XYZ file of C-alpha atoms in Angstrom:
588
model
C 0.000 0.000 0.000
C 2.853 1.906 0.512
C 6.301 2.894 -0.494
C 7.978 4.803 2.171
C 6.827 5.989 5.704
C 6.034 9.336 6.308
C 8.893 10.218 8.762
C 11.791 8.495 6.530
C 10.854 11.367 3.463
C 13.851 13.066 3.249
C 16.136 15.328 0.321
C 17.224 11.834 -0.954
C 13.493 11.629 -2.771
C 13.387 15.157 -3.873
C 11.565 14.754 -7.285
C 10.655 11.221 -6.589
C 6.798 10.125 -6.250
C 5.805 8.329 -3.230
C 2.695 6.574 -1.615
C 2.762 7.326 2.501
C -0.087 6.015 4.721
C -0.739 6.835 7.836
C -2.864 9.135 10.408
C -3.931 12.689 10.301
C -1.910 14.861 12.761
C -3.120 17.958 12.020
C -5.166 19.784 9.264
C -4.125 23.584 8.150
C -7.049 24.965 5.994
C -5.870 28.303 4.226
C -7.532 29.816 1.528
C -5.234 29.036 -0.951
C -3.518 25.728 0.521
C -3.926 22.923 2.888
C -1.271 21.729 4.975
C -1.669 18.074 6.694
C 0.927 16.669 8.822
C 0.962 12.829 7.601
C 2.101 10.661 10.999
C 2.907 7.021 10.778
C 4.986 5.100 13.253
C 8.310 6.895 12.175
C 7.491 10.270 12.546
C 5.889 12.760 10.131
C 6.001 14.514 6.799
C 4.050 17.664 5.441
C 1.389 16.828 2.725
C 0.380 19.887 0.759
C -2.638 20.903 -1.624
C -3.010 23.853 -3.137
C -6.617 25.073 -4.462
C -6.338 24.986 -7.603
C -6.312 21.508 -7.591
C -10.321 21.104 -7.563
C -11.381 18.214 -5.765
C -8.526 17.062 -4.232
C -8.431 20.320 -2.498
C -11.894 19.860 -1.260
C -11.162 16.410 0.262
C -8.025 17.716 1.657
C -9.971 20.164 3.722
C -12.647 17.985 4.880
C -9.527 15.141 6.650
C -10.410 14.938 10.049
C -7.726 14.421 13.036
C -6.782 10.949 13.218
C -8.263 9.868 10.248
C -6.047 6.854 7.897
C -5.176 7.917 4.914
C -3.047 7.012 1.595
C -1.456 10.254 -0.556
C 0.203 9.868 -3.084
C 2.475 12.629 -4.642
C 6.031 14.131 -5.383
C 8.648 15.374 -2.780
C 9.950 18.551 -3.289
C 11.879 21.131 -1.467
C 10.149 22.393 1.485
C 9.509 26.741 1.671
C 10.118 26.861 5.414
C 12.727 24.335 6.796
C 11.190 22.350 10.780
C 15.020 21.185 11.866
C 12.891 18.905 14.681
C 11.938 16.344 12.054
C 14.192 13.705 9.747
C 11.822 15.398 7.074
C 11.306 18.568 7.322
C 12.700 20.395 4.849
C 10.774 18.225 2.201
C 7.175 18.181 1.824
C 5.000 16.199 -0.924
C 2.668 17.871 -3.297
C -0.452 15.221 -3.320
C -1.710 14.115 -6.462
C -4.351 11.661 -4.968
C -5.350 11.613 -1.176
C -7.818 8.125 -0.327
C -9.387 8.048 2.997
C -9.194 4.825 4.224
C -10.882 5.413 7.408
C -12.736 8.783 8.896
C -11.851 9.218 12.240
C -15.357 10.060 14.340
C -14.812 13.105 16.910
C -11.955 12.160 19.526
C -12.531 11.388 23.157
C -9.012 13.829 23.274
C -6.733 15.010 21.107
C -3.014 13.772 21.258
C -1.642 17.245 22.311
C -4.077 17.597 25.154
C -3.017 16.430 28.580
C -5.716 13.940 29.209
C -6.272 12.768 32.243
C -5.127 8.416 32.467
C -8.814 7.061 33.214
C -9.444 8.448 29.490
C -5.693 7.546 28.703
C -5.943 4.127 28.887
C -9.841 3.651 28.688
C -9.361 4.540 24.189
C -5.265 3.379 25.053
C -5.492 2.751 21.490
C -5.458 6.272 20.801
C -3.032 7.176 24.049
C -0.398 4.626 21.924
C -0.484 7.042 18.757
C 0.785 9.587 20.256
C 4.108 10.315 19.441
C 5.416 10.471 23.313
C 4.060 7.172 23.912
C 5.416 5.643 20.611
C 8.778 6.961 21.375
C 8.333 4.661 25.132
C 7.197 1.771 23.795
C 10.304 1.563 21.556
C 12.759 2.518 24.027
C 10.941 -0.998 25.711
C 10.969 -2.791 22.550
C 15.133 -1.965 21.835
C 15.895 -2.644 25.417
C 14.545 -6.404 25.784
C 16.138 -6.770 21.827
C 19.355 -5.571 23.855
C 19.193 -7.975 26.293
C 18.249 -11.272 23.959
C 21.297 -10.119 21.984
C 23.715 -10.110 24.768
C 22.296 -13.045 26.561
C 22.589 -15.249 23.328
C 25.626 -14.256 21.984
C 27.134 -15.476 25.411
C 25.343 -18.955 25.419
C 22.333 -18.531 27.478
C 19.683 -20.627 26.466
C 16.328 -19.454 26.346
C 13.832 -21.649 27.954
C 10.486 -21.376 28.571
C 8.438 -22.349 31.997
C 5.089 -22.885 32.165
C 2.155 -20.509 32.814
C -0.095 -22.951 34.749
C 1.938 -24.525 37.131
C 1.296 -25.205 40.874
C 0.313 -22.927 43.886
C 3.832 -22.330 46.000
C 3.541 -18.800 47.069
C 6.619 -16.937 47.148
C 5.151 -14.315 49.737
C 1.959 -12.803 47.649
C -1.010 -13.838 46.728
C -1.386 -16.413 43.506
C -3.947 -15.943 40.793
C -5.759 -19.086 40.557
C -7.340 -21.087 37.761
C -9.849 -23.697 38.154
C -8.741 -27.097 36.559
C -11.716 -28.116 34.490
C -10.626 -31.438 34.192
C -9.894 -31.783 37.700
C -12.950 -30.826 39.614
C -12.137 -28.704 42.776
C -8.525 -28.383 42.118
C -6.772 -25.585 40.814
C -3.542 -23.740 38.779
C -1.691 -20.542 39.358
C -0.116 -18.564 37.386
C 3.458 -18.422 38.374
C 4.665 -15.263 40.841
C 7.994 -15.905 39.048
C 10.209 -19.016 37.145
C 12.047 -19.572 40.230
C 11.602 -23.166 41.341
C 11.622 -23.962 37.682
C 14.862 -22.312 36.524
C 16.190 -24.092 39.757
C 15.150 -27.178 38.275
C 16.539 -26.452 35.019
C 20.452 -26.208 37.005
C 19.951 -29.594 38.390
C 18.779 -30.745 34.414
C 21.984 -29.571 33.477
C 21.216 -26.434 31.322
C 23.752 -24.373 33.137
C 22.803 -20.947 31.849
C 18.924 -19.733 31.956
C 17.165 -16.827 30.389
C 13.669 -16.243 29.888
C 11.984 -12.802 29.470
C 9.238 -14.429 31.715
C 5.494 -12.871 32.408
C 5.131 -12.859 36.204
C 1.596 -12.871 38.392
C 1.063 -11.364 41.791
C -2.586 -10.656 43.194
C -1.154 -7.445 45.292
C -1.813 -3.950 45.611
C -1.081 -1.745 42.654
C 1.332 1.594 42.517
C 3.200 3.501 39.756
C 5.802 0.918 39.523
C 3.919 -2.137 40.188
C 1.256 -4.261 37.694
C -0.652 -7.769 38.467
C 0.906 -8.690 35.492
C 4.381 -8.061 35.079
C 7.636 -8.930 32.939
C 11.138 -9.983 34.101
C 14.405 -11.060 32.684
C 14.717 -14.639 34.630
C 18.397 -15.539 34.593
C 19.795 -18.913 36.428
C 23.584 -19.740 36.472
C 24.615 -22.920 37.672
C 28.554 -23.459 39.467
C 28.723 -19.950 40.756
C 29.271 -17.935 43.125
C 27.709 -13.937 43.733
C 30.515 -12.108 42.496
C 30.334 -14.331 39.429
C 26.222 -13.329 38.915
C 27.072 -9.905 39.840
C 30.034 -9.211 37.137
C 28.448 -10.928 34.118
C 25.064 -9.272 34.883
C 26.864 -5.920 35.533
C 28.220 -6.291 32.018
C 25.315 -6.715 30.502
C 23.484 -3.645 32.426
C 26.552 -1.580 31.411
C 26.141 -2.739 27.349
C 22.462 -3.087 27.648
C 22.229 1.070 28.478
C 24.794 2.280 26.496
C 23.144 -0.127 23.079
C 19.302 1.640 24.253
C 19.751 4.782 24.963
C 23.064 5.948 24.405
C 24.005 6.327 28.854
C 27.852 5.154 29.874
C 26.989 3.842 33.404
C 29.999 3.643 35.867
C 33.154 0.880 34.705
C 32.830 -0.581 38.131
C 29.460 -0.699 40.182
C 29.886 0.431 43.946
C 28.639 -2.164 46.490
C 27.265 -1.699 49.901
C 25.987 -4.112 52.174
C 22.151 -4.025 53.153
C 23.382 -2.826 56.917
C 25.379 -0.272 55.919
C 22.197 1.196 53.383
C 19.756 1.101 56.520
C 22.528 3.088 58.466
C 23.081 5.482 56.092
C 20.612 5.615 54.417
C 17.180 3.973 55.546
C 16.476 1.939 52.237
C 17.806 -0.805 51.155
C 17.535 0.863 47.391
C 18.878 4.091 48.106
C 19.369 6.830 45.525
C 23.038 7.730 45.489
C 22.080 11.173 43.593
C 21.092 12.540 46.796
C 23.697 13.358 49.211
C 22.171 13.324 51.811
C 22.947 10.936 55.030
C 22.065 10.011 58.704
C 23.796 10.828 61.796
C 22.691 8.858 64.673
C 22.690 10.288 67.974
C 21.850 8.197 70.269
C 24.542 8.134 72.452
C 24.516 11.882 72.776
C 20.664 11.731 73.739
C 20.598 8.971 76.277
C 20.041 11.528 79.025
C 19.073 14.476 78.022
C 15.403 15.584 79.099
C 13.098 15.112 75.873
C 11.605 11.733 76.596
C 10.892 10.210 73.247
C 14.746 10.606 72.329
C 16.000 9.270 75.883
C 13.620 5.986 75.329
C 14.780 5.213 71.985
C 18.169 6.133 72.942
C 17.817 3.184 75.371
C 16.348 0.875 73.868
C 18.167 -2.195 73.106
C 16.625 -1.950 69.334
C 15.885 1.380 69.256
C 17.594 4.466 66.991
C 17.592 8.251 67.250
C 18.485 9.889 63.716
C 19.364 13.045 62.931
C 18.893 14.346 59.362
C 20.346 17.742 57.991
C 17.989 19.756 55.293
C 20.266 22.485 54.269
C 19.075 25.756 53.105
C 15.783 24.814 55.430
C 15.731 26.988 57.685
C 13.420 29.282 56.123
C 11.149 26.661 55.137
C 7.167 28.151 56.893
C 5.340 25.590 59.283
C 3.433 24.673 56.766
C 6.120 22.941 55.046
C 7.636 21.298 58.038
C 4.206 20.157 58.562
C 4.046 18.397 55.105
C 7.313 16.970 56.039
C 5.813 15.333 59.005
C 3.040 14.009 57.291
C 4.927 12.103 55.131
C 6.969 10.534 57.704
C 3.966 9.898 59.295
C 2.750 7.640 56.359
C 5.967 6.057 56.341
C 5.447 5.213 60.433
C 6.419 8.537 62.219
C 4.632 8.842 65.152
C 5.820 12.446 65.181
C 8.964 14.805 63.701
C 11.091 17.102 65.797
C 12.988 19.712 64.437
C 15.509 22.468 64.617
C 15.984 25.308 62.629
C 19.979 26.473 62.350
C 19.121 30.478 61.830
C 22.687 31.394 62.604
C 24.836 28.751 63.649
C 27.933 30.807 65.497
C 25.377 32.183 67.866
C 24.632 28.915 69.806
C 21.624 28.039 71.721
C 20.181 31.439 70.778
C 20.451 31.455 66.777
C 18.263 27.779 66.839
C 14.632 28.078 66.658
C 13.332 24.714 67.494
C 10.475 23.670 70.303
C 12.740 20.511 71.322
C 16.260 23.043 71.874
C 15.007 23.413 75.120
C 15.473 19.712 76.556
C 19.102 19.998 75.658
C 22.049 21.859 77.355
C 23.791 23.652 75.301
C 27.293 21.055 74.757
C 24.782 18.400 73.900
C 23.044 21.074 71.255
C 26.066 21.811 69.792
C 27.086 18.376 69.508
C 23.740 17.773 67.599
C 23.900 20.253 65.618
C 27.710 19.186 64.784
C 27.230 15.135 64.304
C 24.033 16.233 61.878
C 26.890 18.965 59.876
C 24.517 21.505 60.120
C 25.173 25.263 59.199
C 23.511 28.477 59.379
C 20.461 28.428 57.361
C 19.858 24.883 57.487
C 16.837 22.218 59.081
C 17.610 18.925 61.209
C 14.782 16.581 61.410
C 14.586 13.938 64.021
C 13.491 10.600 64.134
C 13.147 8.288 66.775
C 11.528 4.803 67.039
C 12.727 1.239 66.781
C 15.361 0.786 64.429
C 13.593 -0.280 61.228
C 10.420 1.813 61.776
C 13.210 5.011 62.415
C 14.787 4.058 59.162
C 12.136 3.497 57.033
C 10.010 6.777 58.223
C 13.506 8.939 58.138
C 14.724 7.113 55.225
C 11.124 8.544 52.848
C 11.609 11.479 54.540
C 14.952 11.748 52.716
C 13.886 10.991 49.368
C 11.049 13.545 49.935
C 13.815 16.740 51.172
C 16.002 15.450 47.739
C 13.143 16.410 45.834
C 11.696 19.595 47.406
C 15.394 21.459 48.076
C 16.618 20.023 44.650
C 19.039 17.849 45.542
C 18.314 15.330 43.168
C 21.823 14.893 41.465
C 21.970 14.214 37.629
C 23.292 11.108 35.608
C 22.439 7.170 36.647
C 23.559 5.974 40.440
C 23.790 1.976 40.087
C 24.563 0.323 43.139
C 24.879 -3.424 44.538
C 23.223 -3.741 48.111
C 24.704 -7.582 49.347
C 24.475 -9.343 52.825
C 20.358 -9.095 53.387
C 19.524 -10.749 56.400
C 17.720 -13.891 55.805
C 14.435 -13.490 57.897
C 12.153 -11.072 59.107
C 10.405 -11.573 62.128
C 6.581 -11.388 61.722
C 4.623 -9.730 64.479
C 1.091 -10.229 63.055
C 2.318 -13.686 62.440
C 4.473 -14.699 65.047
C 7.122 -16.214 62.834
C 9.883 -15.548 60.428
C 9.724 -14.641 56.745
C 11.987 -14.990 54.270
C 13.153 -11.468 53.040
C 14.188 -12.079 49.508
C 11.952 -15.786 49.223
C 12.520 -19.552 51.217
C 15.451 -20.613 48.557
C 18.210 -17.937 48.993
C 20.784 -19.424 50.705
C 22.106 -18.422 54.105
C 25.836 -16.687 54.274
C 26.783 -20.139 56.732
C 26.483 -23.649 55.786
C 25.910 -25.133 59.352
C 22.401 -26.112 59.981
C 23.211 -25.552 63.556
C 24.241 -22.118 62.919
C 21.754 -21.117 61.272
C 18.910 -22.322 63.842
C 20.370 -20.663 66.495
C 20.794 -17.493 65.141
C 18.117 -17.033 62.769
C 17.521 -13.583 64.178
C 20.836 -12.088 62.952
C 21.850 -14.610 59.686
C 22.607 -13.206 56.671
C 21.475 -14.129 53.068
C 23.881 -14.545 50.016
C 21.276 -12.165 48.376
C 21.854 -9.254 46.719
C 19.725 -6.060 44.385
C 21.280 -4.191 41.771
C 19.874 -0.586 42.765
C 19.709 2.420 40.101
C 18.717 5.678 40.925
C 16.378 4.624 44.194
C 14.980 1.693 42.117
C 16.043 -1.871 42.859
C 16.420 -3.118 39.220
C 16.993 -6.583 40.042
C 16.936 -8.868 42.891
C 18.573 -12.099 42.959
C 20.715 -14.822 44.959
C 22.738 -18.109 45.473
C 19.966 -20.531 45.919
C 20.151 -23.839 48.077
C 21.280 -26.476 47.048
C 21.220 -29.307 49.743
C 17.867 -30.676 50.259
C 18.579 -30.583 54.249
C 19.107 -27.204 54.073
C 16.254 -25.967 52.038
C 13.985 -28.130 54.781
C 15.599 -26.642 57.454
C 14.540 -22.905 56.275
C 11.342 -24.296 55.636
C 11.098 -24.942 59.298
C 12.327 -22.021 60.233
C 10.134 -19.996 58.167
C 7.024 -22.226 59.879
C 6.340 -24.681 56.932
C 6.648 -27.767 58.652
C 8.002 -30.797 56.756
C 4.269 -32.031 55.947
C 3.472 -28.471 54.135
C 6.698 -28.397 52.657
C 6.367 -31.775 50.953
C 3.017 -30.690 49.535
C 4.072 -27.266 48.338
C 7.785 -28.222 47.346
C 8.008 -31.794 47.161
C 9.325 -31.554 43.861
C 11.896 -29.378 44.784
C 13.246 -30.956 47.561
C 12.944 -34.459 45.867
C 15.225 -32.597 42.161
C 17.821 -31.252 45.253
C 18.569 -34.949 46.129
C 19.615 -35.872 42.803
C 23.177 -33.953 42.199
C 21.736 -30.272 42.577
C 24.634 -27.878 41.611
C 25.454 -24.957 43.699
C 23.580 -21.913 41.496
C 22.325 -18.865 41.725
C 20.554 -16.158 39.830
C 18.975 -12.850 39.653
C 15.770 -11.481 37.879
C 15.477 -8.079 35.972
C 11.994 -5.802 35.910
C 11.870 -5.239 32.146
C 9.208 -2.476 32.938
C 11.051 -0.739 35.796
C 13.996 -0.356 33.400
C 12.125 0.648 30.143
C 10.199 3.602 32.514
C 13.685 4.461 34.155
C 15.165 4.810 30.251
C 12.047 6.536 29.002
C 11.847 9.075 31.651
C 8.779 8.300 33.262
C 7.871 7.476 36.902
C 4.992 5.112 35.937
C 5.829 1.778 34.363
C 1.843 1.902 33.257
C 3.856 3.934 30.099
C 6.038 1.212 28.765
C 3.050 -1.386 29.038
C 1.075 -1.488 25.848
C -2.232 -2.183 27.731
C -1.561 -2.136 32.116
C -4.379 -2.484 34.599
C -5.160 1.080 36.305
C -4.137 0.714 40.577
C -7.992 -0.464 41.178
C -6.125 -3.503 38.989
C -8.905 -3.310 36.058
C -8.393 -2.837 32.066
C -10.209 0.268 31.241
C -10.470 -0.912 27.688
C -11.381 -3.751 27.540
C -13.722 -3.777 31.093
C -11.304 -6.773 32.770
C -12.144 -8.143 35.273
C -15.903 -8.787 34.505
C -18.456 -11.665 35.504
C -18.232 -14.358 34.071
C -21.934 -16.968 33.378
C -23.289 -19.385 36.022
C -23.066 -22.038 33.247
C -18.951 -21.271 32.338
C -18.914 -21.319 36.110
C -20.254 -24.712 36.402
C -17.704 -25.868 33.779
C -14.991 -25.542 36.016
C -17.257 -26.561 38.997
C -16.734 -23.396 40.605
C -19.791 -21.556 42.508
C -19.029 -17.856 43.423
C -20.068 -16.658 47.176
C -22.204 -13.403 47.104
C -20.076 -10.444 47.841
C -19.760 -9.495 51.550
C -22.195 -6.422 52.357
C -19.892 -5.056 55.009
């Protein structure tokens, strides 16, 4: 139908005759001349008609926005030159215009800033537009990127299935009636894990799969019920040997997409040392920012929520410096507040350093007066605060205090502008290897129930569950963990002994993981892995803070397809197919 795409016209086919197809950008009616701006999926190209062309000039006139068309005519020299575009300083003089398909009136027009409910309820309009075109391809070259790295070095590509069995790997599972097996049920996998394990013990040695993932959880900007991952699985290695060859590939993978040089060497940090410092175990390394921790200079002073947590065998008092805060209003510091307070904050002291050589008296803070004035200055010194700066204190138990202060410093990055340019990559190693559930009484696994533990002894491990350490690890860019991944274990008696741990007792485990444990008896080789978000990395490349732009058709955070009206009800008699009866919904 055609012979060259609209945004490819260039001086090359000046005097040529070409056929273009594509949509209606805009329509210039002048008395003289019409001027349509052709659009196809690389880019667009001027189409002009002057009036004394009859009916061609009428039909012209009448294109609506968005409609598909097919010109044909000769490329000549364009009057005034647009430098933007590939083609414009060419335009083609149309000799025959066919509409192929009148657009009806648009819900919105691609330059207008539409809110996402209408975005992605017509997302087939939404994916025209050139911004979201541009996104989508920044996706499609990255995961080309990565097949093209991963099989030039002899990873195989292998897939897993979809419908596989429920072992949750700490959310919920989607589940799928078996027809053929009345009352029982599939899921759709959380990830490839226990498979790609598997595959190491078959003897495949190197595992990729760009792998669609399912997890019935909450939404958020970077999170989808549906998702897609590089799986990788490495078999005879240890973490520095995932961590270099995957670092390679990051390093290749960004420069071959979009052009960035990430650092030669990524720095590494363990997970500790990011909750000290930082209060995330994804920190972003553009801020500068850090914490000072004060406890020992607080223990007895006279403001009570400091001296408690100062105490307290697991408790932490933080100290945070905002500089240039000090003229922030009480509105502001209020805002600040109420984010830490979403974050866990039960409250947020203060100080403000209005003129730091005069003591005491050039703070203006409601909390100065529980301190005398060495213990003030040491504050204000350990937090390396000057004159015209903010501290903000936290105080709770340890994690709460770093995971309230630690929002609280990705919130002051943004509003002072701290926010350093360029990429931050980062390897955060040495997670612990449980968390202990309150709600639950009972340990869970931080990264999931197969990472292995840093010590080999059984023994070990059981008696100090509380403090062991996982041979886990992230990659972390820019605040965003990237990847997550581990050396897995490979000894059955281990694997049962963090099931116990972790409350699955050996009757659960051998109906969840049976399979597992049985393929670990056999020869299992020591492995390990890691697994990529394909959308957190497309968004991150693309310049977007919602990966719901580099999915061609994501669920909105109320988890439903706006298009297409998923999830929806489905007949008693389909029901009764799959001998499933649904309960009426709960009125409260």
């Amino acid at each position: 139908m055609r012979t060259h795409f609209c945004g490819l016209v260039d001086e090359a086919l000046i005097g040529q005759t070409v056929t273009l197809c594509g949509w209606v950008n805009t329509n210039r009616v002048q008395s003289h001349v019409v001027f349509t701006d052709l659009r196809d999926h690389e880019g667009m190209v001027q189409i002009v008609v002057d009036s004394d062309m009859g009916e061609l000039f009428k039909t012209a006139g009448d294109l609506s926005v968005e409609s598909c068309v097919r010109v044909t005519g000769s490329v000549r020299a364009r009057g005034a030159a647009n430098d933007k575009i590939r083609s414009g300083k060419v335009e083609v003089l149309a000799e025959r215009i066919e509409v192929l398909n009148k657009a009806e009136p648009l819900p919105f027009h691609a330059h207008e800033n539409a809110g996402e409910e209408t975005r992605l309820t017509y997302r087939y309009l939404d994916l025209r537009r050139p911004e979201m075109q541009k996104m989508m391809r920044t996706r499609i070259r990255l995961v080309q990127s990565l097949r093209r790295w991963l099989d030039e070095r002899g990873f195989q590509d292998i897939e897993t299935p979809i419908l596989t069995k429920a072992t949750p790997e700490g959310a919920r599972d989607f589940l799928v009636p078996a027809r053929m097996h009345p009352g029982e049920f599939y899921a759709l996998p959380q990830s490839p894990q226990l498979f790609k394990q598997i595959l190491m013990v078959a003897g495949f040695d190197r595992y990729y799969q760009i792998a669609r993932c399912f997890r019935d959880e909450a939404l958020r900007a970077d999170r989808q019920l549906e998702f897609t991952q590089l799986d990788m699985e490495f078999a005879w290695v240890s973490e520095r040997d995932v961590q270099d060859t995957v670092e390679g590939m990051i390093r290749e993978v960004f420069k071959d997409t979009i052009g960035v040089e990430l650092d030669a060497q990524f720095p590494r940090m363990t997970y500790a040392e990011a909750m000290r410092r930082y209060g995330s175990d994804k920190p972003d390394l553009r801020i500068a920012l850090e914490f000072a921790d004060i406890a020992e200079l607080v223990k007895t002073c006279e403001f009570k929520v400091f001296t408690d947590w100062a105490n307290h065998a697991d408790g932490r008092v933080i100290a945070l410096r905002a500089p240039g805060a000090a003229g922030w209003s009480r509105k502001q510091i209020d805002e600040a507040g109420a984010h830490a307070a979403k974050h866990g904050a039960k409250g947020l002291a203060w100080m403000k350093i209005e003129d730091a050589s005069k003591g005491r008296e050039g703070i203006n803070s409601p909390i100065a007066k529980f301190f005398d004035d060495a213990t003030l200055a040491a504050i204000v010194e350990a937090a390396g605060a000057q004159t015209g700066d903010a501290i903000f204190f936290g105080a709770a138990d340890y994690k709460t205090a770093s995971d309230f202060m630690g929002a609280l410093r990705l919130k002051l990055g943004k509003d002072l502008g701290l926010v350093g340019e360029g990429w931050k990559p980062l390897w955060v190693t040495d997670f612990p290897m449980f968390e202990w559930d309150e709600e639950a009484q009972r340990y869970v696994a931080l990264h999931h129930p197969f990472t292995a533990p840093a010590v080999d002894d059984i023994a070990d491990l059981r008696a100090n569950a509380k403090t062991a350490v996982s041979r886990g690890y992230d990659m972390v860019l820019n605040g965003n963990e990237i990847g997550g991944g581990s050396i897995r274990i490979h000894r059955p008696q281990m694997q049962s002994a963090v099931f116990d741990l972790l409350g699955i007792g050996a009757e659960e485990a051998e109906a969840k993981f049976g399979f597992l444990l049985d393929a670990l008896k056999y020869g299992a080789p020591p492995h390990g892995g890691i697994a990529f978000g394909i959308d957190r990395i497309a968004a991150l490349m693309a310049g977007t803070e919602s990966i719901r732009d580099v999915i061609a058709f994501p669920k909105t955070t109320t988890a439903q397809c706006l298009m297409t009206g998923a999830p929806s009800p489905i007949p008693d008699a389909q029901l009764a197919e799959v001998h499933v009866m649904v309960r009426p919904k709960d009125p409260a």
